[in-house]
């Protein structure tokens, strides 16, 4: 199992009911993890509509996860 810290912004934060959470996962990449969270929290966005940052850097959805990673899901936002 891999221990992660997840952070949500904007509408994702509202739907998850938290700004940040810790969890353990067996997923090797962030893509399947997001899909599981999307189902759990009814996130309206497909992964292709979001950006993901891992440990402060934008990353592809296929990047391998490591124990202790900090994942940030960034949905599209309106405004300037």
Short mmCIF file of C-alpha atoms in Angstrom, two decimals:
data_model
loop_
_atom_site.label_atom_id
_atom_site.label_comp_id
_atom_site.label_asym_id
_atom_site.label_seq_id
_atom_site.Cartn_x
_atom_site.Cartn_y
_atom_site.Cartn_z
CA UNK A 1 0.00 0.00 0.00
CA UNK A 2 1.10 3.53 -0.81
CA UNK A 3 0.35 6.38 1.62
CA UNK A 4 -0.64 9.65 -0.05
CA UNK A 5 -1.82 13.10 0.90
CA UNK A 6 -4.53 14.42 -1.43
CA UNK A 7 -5.50 18.05 -1.84
CA UNK A 8 -8.61 19.32 -3.59
CA UNK A 9 -9.43 22.75 -5.01
CA UNK A 10 -12.62 24.59 -5.93
CA UNK A 11 -15.62 22.38 -6.69
CA UNK A 12 -13.71 19.19 -5.90
CA UNK A 13 -13.06 20.47 -2.37
CA UNK A 14 -16.77 21.17 -1.90
CA UNK A 15 -17.82 17.73 -3.16
CA UNK A 16 -15.18 15.86 -1.13
CA UNK A 17 -16.09 17.88 1.95
CA UNK A 18 -12.45 18.52 2.77
CA UNK A 19 -9.46 20.43 1.48
CA UNK A 20 -6.99 17.67 2.24
CA UNK A 21 -7.00 14.01 3.17
CA UNK A 22 -4.57 11.16 3.72
CA UNK A 23 -5.22 7.72 2.32
CA UNK A 24 -3.61 4.46 1.37
CA UNK A 25 -3.97 2.99 -2.10
CA UNK A 26 -2.76 0.05 -4.09
CA UNK A 27 -3.02 1.95 -7.40
CA UNK A 28 0.30 2.43 -9.14
CA UNK A 29 -0.67 5.67 -10.91
CA UNK A 30 -2.89 8.65 -10.17
CA UNK A 31 -5.35 8.02 -13.03
CA UNK A 32 -7.15 5.03 -11.49
CA UNK A 33 -7.00 6.68 -8.07
CA UNK A 34 -8.84 9.72 -9.41
CA UNK A 35 -11.47 7.51 -11.04
CA UNK A 36 -12.13 5.81 -7.70
CA UNK A 37 -12.42 9.21 -5.99
CA UNK A 38 -14.62 10.49 -8.79
CA UNK A 39 -17.08 7.67 -8.18
CA UNK A 40 -16.93 8.05 -4.38
CA UNK A 41 -17.49 11.84 -4.34
CA UNK A 42 -19.44 12.24 -7.60
CA UNK A 43 -16.79 14.51 -9.12
CA UNK A 44 -18.23 15.83 -12.41
CA UNK A 45 -14.94 16.12 -14.29
CA UNK A 46 -13.22 13.50 -16.39
CA UNK A 47 -9.50 13.30 -15.68
CA UNK A 48 -8.76 14.85 -19.08
CA UNK A 49 -10.41 18.09 -17.87
CA UNK A 50 -8.19 18.40 -14.78
CA UNK A 51 -4.56 18.99 -14.02
CA UNK A 52 -2.75 16.96 -11.43
CA UNK A 53 0.35 17.97 -9.50
CA UNK A 54 2.54 15.52 -7.65
CA UNK A 55 4.89 16.92 -5.03
CA UNK A 56 4.48 20.46 -6.39
CA UNK A 57 5.01 19.71 -10.09
CA UNK A 58 2.42 19.17 -12.80
CA UNK A 59 2.49 15.51 -13.75
CA UNK A 60 0.96 13.12 -16.29
CA UNK A 61 -1.88 10.91 -15.09
CA UNK A 62 0.37 7.91 -15.76
CA UNK A 63 3.15 8.95 -13.38
CA UNK A 64 4.04 6.22 -10.90
CA UNK A 65 3.00 6.95 -7.32
CA UNK A 66 5.43 6.64 -4.42
CA UNK A 67 4.84 6.41 -0.70
CA UNK A 68 4.51 9.91 0.77
CA UNK A 69 3.50 11.68 -2.46
CA UNK A 70 1.39 14.83 -2.19
CA UNK A 71 -1.26 14.86 -4.92
CA UNK A 72 -3.21 17.98 -5.91
CA UNK A 73 -6.25 17.77 -8.17
CA UNK A 74 -6.87 21.06 -10.00
CA UNK A 75 -10.22 21.41 -11.77
CA UNK A 76 -10.99 23.98 -14.47
CA UNK A 77 -11.98 27.30 -12.96
CA UNK A 78 -13.72 30.33 -14.40
CA UNK A 79 -12.68 33.90 -13.96
CA UNK A 80 -9.34 35.60 -14.08
#
